[in-house]
Amino acid sequence: MSRLEKSYVFLKNRYSKESLFLLFAICLLPIHFWAVIRAFNNISWLINRSELDGAISYVFYALDFAFLESILVFLFIFQLSLLVTIRWEKYKLTTIIATLFLLITSFAIFIQYYQYMNFNNKNEPLDIFIKTLYPGNPLRAQLVFIIFLITILILLVGGIILILDRFEKICGLILEFYNRLSVLAFLFLLLDAVGLIVIIFRNIM
Amino acid sequence: MDKAYDRREILKLLTLFPAIVTNRNLNPNQGFSSCKNKKNMLIIVFDAFSACNIPFYGYLRNTTPKTSEILNRAVVYHNHYAGGPFTTPGTATLLTGVLPWTHRANKIHNKVIAPYNQLNIFSEFKSKGYFNISYTHNPLVDTLLQQFNKYIDQNIPRRELMIRTGWGSGMLPKDSDLVDILQRNILLGNEGMNDSLFLGKYLSKDNFTKRQKIRNDYKESFPRGLPRSGSENFFTLETAIDWNKNHIKKFPRPYFGYFHYIPPHHPYHTRSEFIHLFNDELHFINKPAHILVNGKSQNIVDTNRMFYDQTIAYVDSEFRRLFDWLDEEGILEDTWLVLTSDHGEMFERGIVGHSTNTLYQPVVKIPLIIFEPGRKKQLNIYKKTSAIDILPTLMHITGHETPMWCDGQVLPPYNEDGQYNNIYAVMAQKTPTGKPLTTATVMMIKEQYKLIYYWGYEKLDYKDLYELYNLEEDPEELNDEYSPNSTLAKKMIEELKNMIFMAEQPYKK
């Protein structure tokens, strides 16, 4: 077998078309949800500044950027998943990778929220927690906090892999949930396509 | 010998015919050559340039020493007013010759309504055979220039004279404002949150590195940072002036050039040689904060005023460099040069800048200097003039009829018979396009009196507010003479409201 044929067989053993699309959909959804939430956060002052058509166009620009981001993130996750040596069945591999991605997304949202609280000087509970750990040594306290977060992450990753590998029923239920969720991805893809047409129209006309 | 042409000779003559046709087409001045005796016109606009910060208009600091030296070549207008307190209405007023309540470009990035998209300074000069060329650093002005693009022979893209541009200006110039906002929210975040969940962090680090590199590259010449438009579009005024020097002689004649540069607009990033100027003990009058303003402290106001004055010195230096070159090259012998602004800038009453619902003198009084070919002695005009007067005046001095649709009139000394017209300015940023003015501030100057009328503001409980000043006795607008019983106030209010009523007719249903 040539190298190309070997690669094709390798990929075919890992993913089917449906499972690849499902993974893409799971990558796409949180990125688009975040983009829409953030875009609508700006809508009221954008309408004031740029009229309604400008504000709506801004949402489309945000969605199309989210689409580009989704593709890049999906490709990255896909590449990483090829390094997994455990021979899971296709549906199990997709479910585990997708769940781990959603876990990372939750952390990303947590970090964003933490920065927001920091910006508005509302991080007192976390600040107090950090200061209590090592009073008088904030740098050490922050380092310990980061190590604590990483530890939690590793435990969660390990836990997810263990549960989904051992318990077929749970894995099946989660997969079913993702399948239903992936319908939303079609809606976002449609909006992205409409957005692209609007962008082209606005910049050419 | 037979004197009649034979067939062979006629055929030889006919071979010259294609050469005659193509030579006509290759002539770069084709279509303009019939107007080559007409003088050229150059308008240089420096954004947010307030007359109240210029020494030859009475300012205490010597912010424009170099321009002051060349006023003997100019007609200097000492009481010239913008149409609005920020770029869109101010520039649209200058370019259309009608007031903001007529052209309706009242909000950021608004365009003018029909028919002013077809009736403007560019369409007029184009119809008279001029080659129109334009450039701006300012995205709000770019929106208007894009609208008038049909009448502009060469509208230089913003990015061409910039050191670094954001995604908007670089890739999507027609929506540059929206894309620049998205870029800022992705790279710099908004209140700590990035609009991108993953890529933002990576891109902002990359962007930070690039910004730092630019900052370091120009640290010596611009210690406070490069002048910029928005958060990501960096430029120097020198680049723009050098471009003019390299290209003006190549413009087909006659030409009309409109060049609208951002300095001294915020951020007040001046060149290193001006950075220590005006660190003086001068104290300006501490005026009470206006009710519509969330006032800044006097310390912040004074510091920003100093930075702004330093930036004016930078503008002054670069304008003089352009003027000297134009003079040396003999271009000023057949070119009118106009120096003006779109609006002013305020450093009083708790306000820094021009994002204000007020229309006090610093934000509406702007310079107007016309360098006339052949003039050797300064002429001062103290009559009150408006940005709406520029279009008819330029038409008149280039030997053309003034457009019938202009609100303005030909300025002295080019028309000594002109009547006195009231001066108006409008601030209506909260009013949706195409709707009646529901929340606005309007100013009327009649002889020496200035009336400011506010209506529709929530902070005023939606009640009308009036202010009346005698500009001759009280140029600092400290003493509000308004009284509901004042005959003068009643007369001015009636006159102003009639003007507003007439302007609003198309929008009342």
XYZ file of C-alpha atoms in Angstrom:
714
model
C 0.000 0.000 0.000
C 1.243 3.495 -0.794
C 1.647 6.068 1.937
C -1.467 7.896 0.792
C -3.524 4.715 0.879
C -2.219 3.902 4.352
C -3.193 7.389 5.577
C -6.631 7.003 4.037
C -7.187 3.657 5.742
C -5.907 5.094 9.028
C -8.359 8.021 8.823
C -11.216 5.793 7.700
C -10.697 3.587 10.742
C -10.867 6.601 13.018
C -13.631 8.692 11.583
C -16.653 8.366 9.360
C -18.095 11.341 7.463
C -20.875 11.642 10.040
C -18.531 11.553 13.006
C -16.227 14.137 11.375
C -19.158 16.474 10.797
C -20.322 15.913 14.371
C -16.886 16.889 15.685
C -16.913 19.990 13.460
C -20.396 20.889 14.712
C -19.299 20.604 18.347
C -16.283 22.838 17.598
C -18.504 25.340 15.783
C -21.313 25.694 18.304
C -19.649 27.228 21.384
C -17.499 29.525 19.231
C -20.600 30.831 17.430
C -22.664 31.107 20.611
C -19.902 33.184 22.169
C -19.580 35.386 19.076
C -23.344 36.050 18.995
C -23.533 36.829 22.718
C -20.593 39.252 22.460
C -21.924 40.842 19.258
C -25.341 41.477 20.814
C -23.586 42.987 23.793
C -22.559 45.819 21.418
C -25.830 46.066 19.489
C -27.493 48.963 21.297
C -24.621 51.416 20.926
C -23.906 50.191 17.388
C -27.484 50.981 16.334
C -26.972 54.420 17.803
C -23.702 54.843 15.963
C -24.201 53.062 12.662
C -27.959 52.622 12.219
C -29.690 49.228 12.260
C -28.152 47.943 9.012
C -24.652 48.664 10.337
C -25.387 46.907 13.625
C -26.795 43.818 11.857
C -23.800 43.770 9.517
C -21.542 43.817 12.574
C -23.227 40.617 13.806
C -22.608 39.007 10.405
C -18.950 40.056 10.461
C -18.657 38.501 13.935
C -20.337 35.279 12.757
C -18.097 34.932 9.724
C -15.020 35.480 11.875
C -16.402 32.789 14.204
C -16.738 30.472 11.202
C -13.063 30.983 10.313
C -12.139 30.414 13.935
C -14.260 27.222 14.031
C -12.470 25.795 11.000
C -9.050 26.530 12.471
C -9.993 25.112 15.867
C -11.554 22.005 14.270
C -8.414 21.358 12.217
C -6.303 21.717 15.342
C -8.509 19.348 17.368
C -8.628 16.893 14.481
C -4.817 16.858 14.216
C -4.510 16.327 17.961
C -7.015 13.479 17.892
C -4.867 11.611 15.367
C -2.205 11.317 18.066
C -4.542 9.255 20.255
C -3.215 5.711 20.214
C -6.113 4.020 21.979
C -8.204 2.115 19.460
C -11.671 3.315 20.282
C -14.611 2.777 18.035
C -15.403 5.719 15.786
C -18.466 6.893 17.728
C -16.631 6.604 21.065
C -13.576 8.499 19.802
C -15.772 11.352 18.489
C -17.782 11.527 21.726
C -14.676 11.638 23.913
C -12.861 14.215 21.766
C -15.987 16.388 21.549
C -16.565 16.213 25.307
C -12.962 17.118 26.039
C -13.274 20.053 23.649
C -16.370 21.275 25.490
C -14.435 20.995 28.757
C -11.656 23.193 27.332
C -14.317 25.617 26.069
C -15.732 25.857 29.599
C -12.284 26.752 30.885
C -11.894 29.351 28.116
C -15.215 30.943 29.130
C -14.164 30.839 32.794
C -10.917 32.678 31.957
C -12.860 35.290 29.955
C -15.259 35.799 32.830
C -12.386 36.025 35.320
C -10.807 38.778 33.182
C -14.145 40.593 33.042
C -14.466 40.471 36.827
C -10.878 41.652 37.151
C -11.546 44.560 34.773
C -14.519 45.699 36.818
C -12.697 45.147 40.134
C -15.287 42.605 41.146
C -12.915 39.692 41.711
C -12.942 39.979 45.502
C -14.023 36.400 46.291
C -11.283 34.907 44.093
C -8.806 37.520 45.231
C -9.540 36.736 48.870
C -9.189 33.004 48.188
C -5.787 33.551 46.564
C -4.624 35.863 49.343
C -5.751 33.403 52.035
C -3.583 30.653 50.586
C -0.337 32.540 51.038
C -0.910 35.888 52.699
C 1.897 38.306 51.926
C 3.124 36.331 48.921
C 0.645 36.920 46.083
C 2.966 35.564 43.374
C 3.282 32.214 45.104
C -0.445 32.185 45.766
C -1.188 32.755 42.069
C 1.249 30.005 41.065
C -0.401 27.566 43.464
C -3.798 28.577 42.100
C -2.683 27.895 38.517
C -1.274 24.491 39.505
C -4.572 23.807 41.285
C -6.518 24.640 38.098
C -4.269 22.440 35.950
C -4.695 19.583 38.409
C -8.462 19.944 38.239
C -8.245 19.952 34.442
C -6.176 16.762 34.361
C -8.530 15.033 36.791
C -11.523 16.078 34.742
C -9.921 14.914 31.503
C -9.002 11.593 33.063
C -12.424 11.238 34.581
C -14.219 11.944 31.320
C -12.115 9.450 29.383
C -12.615 6.785 32.060
C -16.380 7.219 32.294
C -17.015 7.365 28.554
C -14.743 4.406 27.888
C -16.234 2.188 30.595
C -19.914 3.093 30.428
C -21.296 2.495 26.934
C -24.781 3.671 27.880
C -23.539 7.094 29.073
C -21.380 7.401 25.983
C -24.387 6.564 23.811
C -26.608 9.103 25.564
C -24.032 11.864 25.186
C -23.543 10.997 21.519
C -27.306 11.189 21.003
C -27.314 14.604 22.666
C -24.510 15.804 20.369
C -26.376 14.534 17.336
C -29.386 16.639 18.259
C -27.182 19.608 19.020
C -25.506 19.369 15.632
C -28.774 20.495 13.990
C -28.051 23.953 15.423
C -24.780 23.905 13.546
C -26.722 23.911 10.278
C -28.529 27.034 11.403
C -25.248 28.774 12.186
C -23.750 27.663 8.882
C -26.739 29.124 7.092
C -26.326 32.402 8.977
C -22.620 32.397 8.120
C -23.463 31.981 4.414
C -26.018 34.800 4.567
C -23.452 36.911 6.380
C -20.880 36.314 3.677
C -23.341 37.415 0.990
C -24.177 40.550 2.991
C -20.474 41.353 3.435
C -19.728 40.901 -0.252
C -22.779 42.972 -1.210
C -21.894 45.814 1.158
C -18.307 46.036 0.012
C -18.888 45.694 -3.712
C -22.051 47.787 -4.092
C 1.893 68.770 -63.270
C -1.677 67.901 -62.357
C -2.597 69.878 -59.133
C -5.445 67.568 -58.062
C -4.615 64.823 -55.540
C -4.406 61.395 -57.074
C -5.708 58.251 -55.362
C -2.288 57.338 -54.047
C -1.829 60.670 -52.271
C -5.287 60.499 -50.670
C -4.521 57.027 -49.312
C -1.266 58.325 -47.847
C -3.137 61.145 -46.086
C -5.717 58.700 -44.704
C -2.980 56.720 -42.908
C -2.487 59.727 -40.650
C -6.072 59.513 -39.417
C -5.553 56.719 -36.742
C -2.511 58.580 -35.421
C -4.594 61.714 -34.907
C -7.281 59.780 -32.989
C -4.885 57.813 -30.715
C -2.778 60.873 -29.945
C -5.897 62.600 -28.685
C -6.662 59.618 -26.425
C -3.091 59.417 -25.069
C -3.116 63.025 -23.933
C -3.479 62.805 -20.108
C -5.026 66.231 -20.006
C -7.648 65.299 -22.568
C -10.919 66.760 -21.446
C -9.138 69.144 -19.061
C -6.988 70.971 -21.612
C -9.791 73.341 -22.516
C -9.784 74.530 -18.855
C -6.023 74.860 -18.471
C -6.267 78.610 -17.926
C -8.397 78.054 -14.820
C -6.699 78.144 -11.463
C -6.358 75.011 -9.375
C -7.945 74.577 -5.961
C -6.484 72.845 -2.925
C -8.381 72.436 0.334
C -6.373 71.258 3.332
C -8.493 70.285 6.320
C -6.946 69.490 9.691
C -9.482 67.646 11.813
C -10.646 69.118 15.124
C -8.645 72.321 14.623
C -10.156 74.967 16.884
C -9.724 78.673 16.141
C -9.784 79.243 19.901
C -6.338 77.611 20.142
C -4.676 79.682 17.407
C -2.681 82.828 18.334
C -3.743 84.968 15.364
C -7.305 84.472 16.585
C -6.364 85.645 20.057
C -5.031 82.535 21.837
C -2.376 83.118 24.484
C -0.050 80.298 23.389
C 1.975 80.583 20.198
C 0.826 77.310 18.682
C 1.188 78.342 15.016
C 4.330 80.448 14.668
C 5.080 79.208 11.158
C 1.632 79.745 9.690
C 1.484 83.178 11.324
C 4.505 84.217 9.217
C 2.765 83.597 5.899
C -0.567 85.280 6.560
C 0.515 88.205 4.436
C -0.360 85.957 1.498
C -3.849 85.272 2.748
C -7.364 86.359 3.471
C -7.930 85.462 7.123
C -11.488 84.932 8.350
C -11.692 85.660 12.060
C -15.234 84.465 12.782
C -15.697 81.259 10.801
C -17.988 78.514 12.056
C -18.417 74.791 11.438
C -21.786 73.257 10.605
C -21.592 70.747 13.454
C -19.403 69.764 16.415
C -17.949 66.566 14.991
C -16.630 65.164 11.713
C -19.697 63.832 9.909
C -21.985 66.889 10.050
C -19.038 69.306 9.892
C -17.472 67.745 6.800
C -20.805 67.103 5.060
C -21.661 70.798 5.552
C -18.366 71.873 4.006
C -18.712 69.503 1.058
C -22.397 70.180 0.252
C -22.840 73.841 1.174
C -25.997 73.088 3.164
C -26.607 72.758 6.892
C -26.897 69.438 8.778
C -30.680 69.758 9.057
C -30.727 69.714 5.257
C -28.076 67.136 4.304
C -29.063 64.980 7.375
C -25.617 63.453 7.914
C -25.962 63.867 11.655
C -24.686 60.596 13.076
C -21.266 58.939 12.981
C -20.700 57.381 9.546
C -23.900 58.863 8.135
C -24.075 59.719 4.468
C -25.870 62.721 3.054
C -29.395 62.266 1.725
C -30.418 62.770 -1.885
C -29.980 65.023 -3.793
C -26.736 66.049 -2.037
C -25.093 62.802 -3.046
C -25.218 64.373 -6.530
C -25.016 68.044 -5.530
C -21.738 68.660 -3.771
C -18.351 70.298 -4.185
C -16.981 67.407 -6.217
C -19.910 67.282 -8.641
C -19.620 71.035 -9.174
C -15.913 71.034 -9.919
C -16.247 67.907 -12.042
C -18.941 69.522 -14.166
C -16.612 72.484 -14.735
C -13.882 70.230 -16.126
C -11.711 69.865 -13.039
C -9.729 66.780 -12.075
C -10.930 65.867 -8.586
C -8.586 64.175 -6.157
C -9.091 63.416 -2.474
C -7.564 61.743 0.529
C -8.433 61.369 4.188
C -7.073 59.620 7.285
C -10.529 59.830 8.876
C -12.922 56.884 8.328
C -15.980 59.116 8.833
C -14.805 61.405 6.028
C -13.981 58.331 3.950
C -17.645 57.288 4.188
C -18.641 60.617 2.636
C -15.895 60.467 -0.027
C -17.048 56.945 -0.953
C -20.553 58.348 -1.382
C -19.250 61.062 -3.728
C -16.902 58.646 -5.464
C -18.674 59.031 -8.812
C -17.409 62.621 -8.986
C -13.903 62.011 -7.680
C -11.355 61.063 -10.333
C -8.854 59.765 -7.794
C -9.829 58.956 -4.214
C -6.612 57.695 -2.653
C -7.283 54.724 -0.327
C -6.714 55.517 3.340
C -4.241 52.677 3.783
C -1.934 54.033 1.090
C -0.589 56.782 3.365
C -0.638 54.751 6.566
C 2.183 52.877 8.240
C -0.068 50.122 9.526
C -3.764 49.585 9.060
C -6.365 47.524 10.784
C -8.329 44.763 9.089
C -11.067 47.198 8.093
C -8.983 49.832 6.363
C -6.769 47.175 4.834
C -9.269 44.602 3.592
C -12.767 46.024 3.693
C -12.561 49.801 3.272
C -16.280 50.292 2.770
C -17.083 48.832 6.189
C -13.808 49.830 7.787
C -15.467 51.270 10.898
C -17.434 48.094 11.713
C -14.488 45.807 11.019
C -12.135 47.999 13.053
C -14.562 47.788 15.993
C -14.682 43.978 15.630
C -10.885 43.850 15.426
C -10.559 45.965 18.546
C -13.040 43.755 20.435
C -11.193 40.614 19.341
C -7.653 41.834 19.919
C -7.996 44.270 22.779
C -11.234 43.025 24.263
C -14.118 44.969 25.715
C -14.186 45.338 29.494
C -11.741 42.440 29.773
C -13.657 39.994 27.539
C -12.485 39.096 24.030
C -15.129 38.637 21.373
C -13.222 35.589 20.158
C -13.136 32.556 22.454
C -9.792 31.089 21.326
C -8.131 33.002 18.497
C -8.375 36.388 20.199
C -5.695 35.515 22.756
C -3.258 34.355 20.090
C -3.985 37.236 17.704
C -3.785 39.859 20.429
C -0.351 38.623 21.439
C 0.768 38.814 17.812
C -0.850 42.226 17.447
C 0.776 43.444 20.655
C 4.181 42.431 19.305
C 3.574 44.308 16.045
C 2.329 47.413 17.851
C 5.348 47.337 20.144
C 7.648 47.098 17.133
C 6.038 50.152 15.516
C 6.187 52.003 18.800
C 9.876 51.194 19.172
C 10.654 52.066 15.553
C 9.143 55.529 15.996
C 9.865 56.067 19.676
C 12.466 58.732 19.045
C 10.332 60.848 16.741
C 6.982 60.187 18.453
C 7.625 59.489 22.148
C 3.919 59.384 23.028
C 3.168 57.040 20.141
C 2.312 57.536 16.494
C -0.765 59.511 15.478
C -3.548 57.063 14.712
C -7.082 56.666 13.514
C -9.021 54.226 15.646
C -6.916 51.702 17.525
C -4.965 50.050 14.711
C -4.367 52.572 11.911
C -1.046 54.369 12.383
C 0.358 57.151 10.245
C 2.493 60.272 10.235
C 1.495 63.646 8.837
C 4.902 63.789 7.155
C 3.952 60.853 4.909
C 0.835 62.660 3.727
C 2.650 65.945 3.085
C 5.455 64.117 1.265
C 2.875 62.386 -0.897
C 1.464 65.791 -1.852
C 4.936 67.036 -2.725
C 5.590 64.000 -4.901
C 2.299 64.041 -6.746
C 0.771 67.514 -7.008
C 2.820 68.456 -10.070
C 1.499 65.380 -11.847
C -2.203 66.207 -11.350
C -3.963 67.083 -14.591
C -4.888 70.740 -14.649
C -7.090 72.290 -13.504
C -7.496 70.167 -10.379
C -9.516 70.316 -7.213
C -7.793 68.559 -4.324
C -9.464 67.812 -0.989
C -7.050 66.552 1.674
C -8.475 65.907 5.134
C -5.873 64.937 7.744
C -6.540 63.772 11.282
C -4.066 65.798 13.395
C -4.579 67.670 15.696
C -7.535 65.355 16.507
C -7.137 63.053 19.520
C -4.856 61.211 20.366
C -2.676 64.225 20.778
C 0.493 62.470 19.635
C 2.929 65.085 18.540
C 6.468 64.926 17.234
C 9.328 64.908 19.741
C 10.492 68.492 19.064
C 7.118 69.842 20.279
C 6.681 67.625 23.300
C 8.039 70.076 25.844
C 6.175 73.121 24.576
C 3.596 75.011 26.630
C 4.566 73.467 29.951
C 3.784 76.900 31.301
C 1.976 78.321 34.271
C -0.885 79.608 32.159
C -4.253 79.115 33.749
C -7.340 79.270 31.654
C -10.713 80.354 32.924
C -12.284 77.612 34.991
C -15.821 77.486 33.613
C -18.596 75.550 35.342
C -19.392 72.122 33.915
C -22.443 71.927 31.693
C -25.468 69.991 32.921
C -25.315 67.664 29.908
C -21.702 66.733 30.570
C -20.068 64.226 32.946
C -17.276 66.661 33.677
C -13.586 65.838 33.877
C -11.368 67.506 36.452
C -9.680 70.799 35.586
C -6.301 69.079 35.893
C -7.182 66.544 33.194
C -8.675 69.270 31.010
C -5.560 71.458 31.287
C -3.158 68.574 30.618
C -5.051 67.551 27.503
C -5.179 71.164 26.337
C -1.387 71.276 26.586
C -1.024 68.034 24.572
C -3.458 69.401 21.989
C -1.544 72.678 21.666
C 1.655 70.671 21.147
C -0.079 68.736 18.368
C -1.189 71.998 16.726
C 2.484 73.036 16.664
C 3.216 69.799 14.763
C 0.391 70.523 12.308
C 1.658 74.084 11.901
C 5.149 72.847 11.069
C 3.940 70.358 8.458
C 1.514 72.783 6.843
C 4.285 75.338 6.533
C 6.506 72.702 4.935
C 3.824 72.063 2.316
C 3.227 75.779 1.790
C 6.940 76.509 1.312
C 7.267 73.758 -1.246
C 4.173 74.917 -3.154
C 5.602 78.428 -3.140
C 9.084 77.389 -4.270
C 7.672 75.346 -7.124
C 5.532 78.254 -8.282
C 2.361 76.227 -7.779
C 0.746 78.933 -5.662
C 0.813 81.285 -8.634
C -2.058 79.427 -10.196
C -3.522 77.579 -7.220
C -5.889 78.734 -4.497
C -4.956 77.154 -1.174
C -7.617 76.914 1.530
C -6.810 75.935 5.119
C -9.723 75.072 7.358
C -11.222 72.438 9.628
C -14.417 70.416 9.994
C -15.007 71.311 13.665
C -13.176 72.490 16.761
C -12.124 71.007 20.073
C -13.039 71.921 23.660
C -11.013 72.097 26.851
C -13.390 73.722 29.280
C -16.563 73.117 31.278
C -15.317 69.615 32.098
C -15.161 68.665 28.411
C -12.112 67.299 26.622
C -12.571 66.928 22.878
C -15.688 67.360 20.801
C -17.961 64.516 21.895
C -20.406 66.938 23.414
C -24.017 67.989 23.050
C -22.980 71.608 23.529
C -22.075 74.129 20.834
C -19.740 76.534 22.597
C -17.211 78.579 20.671
C -14.176 76.249 20.919
C -16.044 73.379 19.258
C -17.683 75.370 16.443
C -15.251 78.222 15.733
C -12.645 77.045 13.228
C -9.915 78.617 11.102
C -10.503 79.669 7.499
C -7.529 81.014 5.601
C -7.570 81.465 1.841
C -4.140 81.857 0.237
C -4.926 83.828 -2.868
C -2.608 83.691 -5.920
C -0.742 86.987 -6.160
C -1.771 88.339 -2.745
C 1.020 90.185 -0.918
C -0.862 91.737 1.982
C -2.962 90.095 4.665
C -6.643 90.887 4.550
C -8.691 90.305 7.697
C -12.390 89.562 7.484
C -14.329 89.890 10.710
C -17.753 89.227 9.300
C -19.242 86.015 10.642
C -18.927 83.210 8.095
C -19.954 79.568 7.902
C -18.707 76.339 6.359
C -21.736 76.516 4.029
C -20.147 79.578 2.428
C -17.044 77.725 1.232
C -18.612 75.938 -1.748
C -20.242 79.036 -3.290
C -17.088 81.074 -2.633
C -14.806 78.563 -4.338
C -17.155 78.377 -7.305
C -17.176 82.163 -7.559
C -13.405 82.669 -7.327
C -12.807 80.054 -10.007
C -15.112 81.970 -12.323
C -18.261 79.870 -12.070
C -21.827 80.472 -11.018
C -22.691 79.700 -7.456
C -24.984 76.684 -7.093
C -28.630 77.558 -6.525
C -29.085 74.868 -3.889
C -26.392 76.160 -1.524
C -27.473 77.697 1.765
C -24.298 79.776 1.894
C -23.110 82.861 0.050
C -19.919 84.140 -1.559
C -17.611 85.511 1.103
C -15.967 88.917 1.147
C -13.763 90.246 -0.345
C -14.978 88.286 -3.364
C -18.497 89.564 -2.942
C -18.869 92.855 -1.148
C -22.599 92.978 -1.733
C -23.361 89.959 0.372
C -26.098 90.294 2.961
C -25.527 89.402 6.552
C -26.734 85.878 7.153
C -27.233 84.236 10.498
C -24.807 81.472 11.393
C -26.143 78.063 12.363
C -24.706 74.823 13.673
C -26.528 71.609 14.507
C -25.802 68.692 16.824
C -28.325 65.864 16.318
C -26.395 62.667 16.835
C -29.200 60.946 18.712
C -31.757 61.417 15.955
C -32.245 58.368 13.667
C -31.607 59.060 9.989
C -34.657 60.189 8.076
C -36.584 61.054 11.234
C -37.498 64.461 12.676
C -35.001 65.998 15.064
C -36.210 64.741 18.430
C -33.034 65.306 20.438
C -30.751 68.066 19.283
C -28.751 71.180 20.028
C -28.882 74.064 17.597
C -26.893 77.284 17.594
C -27.807 80.561 15.930
C -25.527 83.603 15.776
C -27.294 86.791 14.821
C -25.028 89.836 14.742
C -23.192 89.704 18.076
C -25.686 87.443 19.845
C -25.480 83.692 20.102
C -28.447 81.548 21.034
C -28.034 77.867 21.909
C -31.196 75.785 22.009
C -31.309 72.281 23.527
C -34.313 69.978 23.334
C -35.229 66.346 23.821
C -32.492 65.464 26.317
C -33.389 63.035 29.100
C -31.021 64.846 31.474
C -33.101 68.000 30.978
C -36.310 66.043 31.619
C -37.042 66.516 27.903
C -37.591 70.243 28.497
C -36.236 73.007 26.299
C -33.129 74.821 27.469
C -31.846 78.108 26.071
C -28.603 79.996 26.496
C -27.912 83.489 25.160
C -24.517 85.173 24.937
C -23.258 88.520 23.694
C -20.108 87.418 21.887
C -18.660 90.918 21.611
C -18.879 91.681 25.308
C -18.602 88.104 26.548
C -16.491 86.055 24.075
C -15.857 83.377 26.733
C -19.612 82.727 27.056
C -19.576 83.117 30.822
C -22.623 85.268 31.241
C -25.839 83.613 30.099
C -28.195 86.493 29.286
C -31.209 84.328 28.562
C -34.431 85.266 30.279
C -37.926 84.120 29.251
C -39.008 87.769 29.347
C -36.189 89.095 27.197
C -37.501 90.562 23.931
C -34.287 89.759 22.144
C -34.361 86.142 23.322
C -37.993 85.730 22.248
C -37.259 87.168 18.826
C -34.219 84.963 18.293
C -36.038 81.859 19.524
C -38.917 82.518 17.154
C -36.569 83.010 14.237
C -34.595 79.877 15.073
C -37.686 77.750 15.544
C -39.025 78.938 12.183
C -35.795 77.808 10.535
C -36.029 74.428 12.265
C -39.691 74.117 11.340
C -38.940 74.730 7.650
C -36.034 72.292 7.682
C -38.161 69.637 9.378
C -41.140 69.820 7.007
C -40.106 66.843 4.839
C -39.828 64.695 7.966
C -43.100 65.562 9.654
C -45.972 63.287 8.657
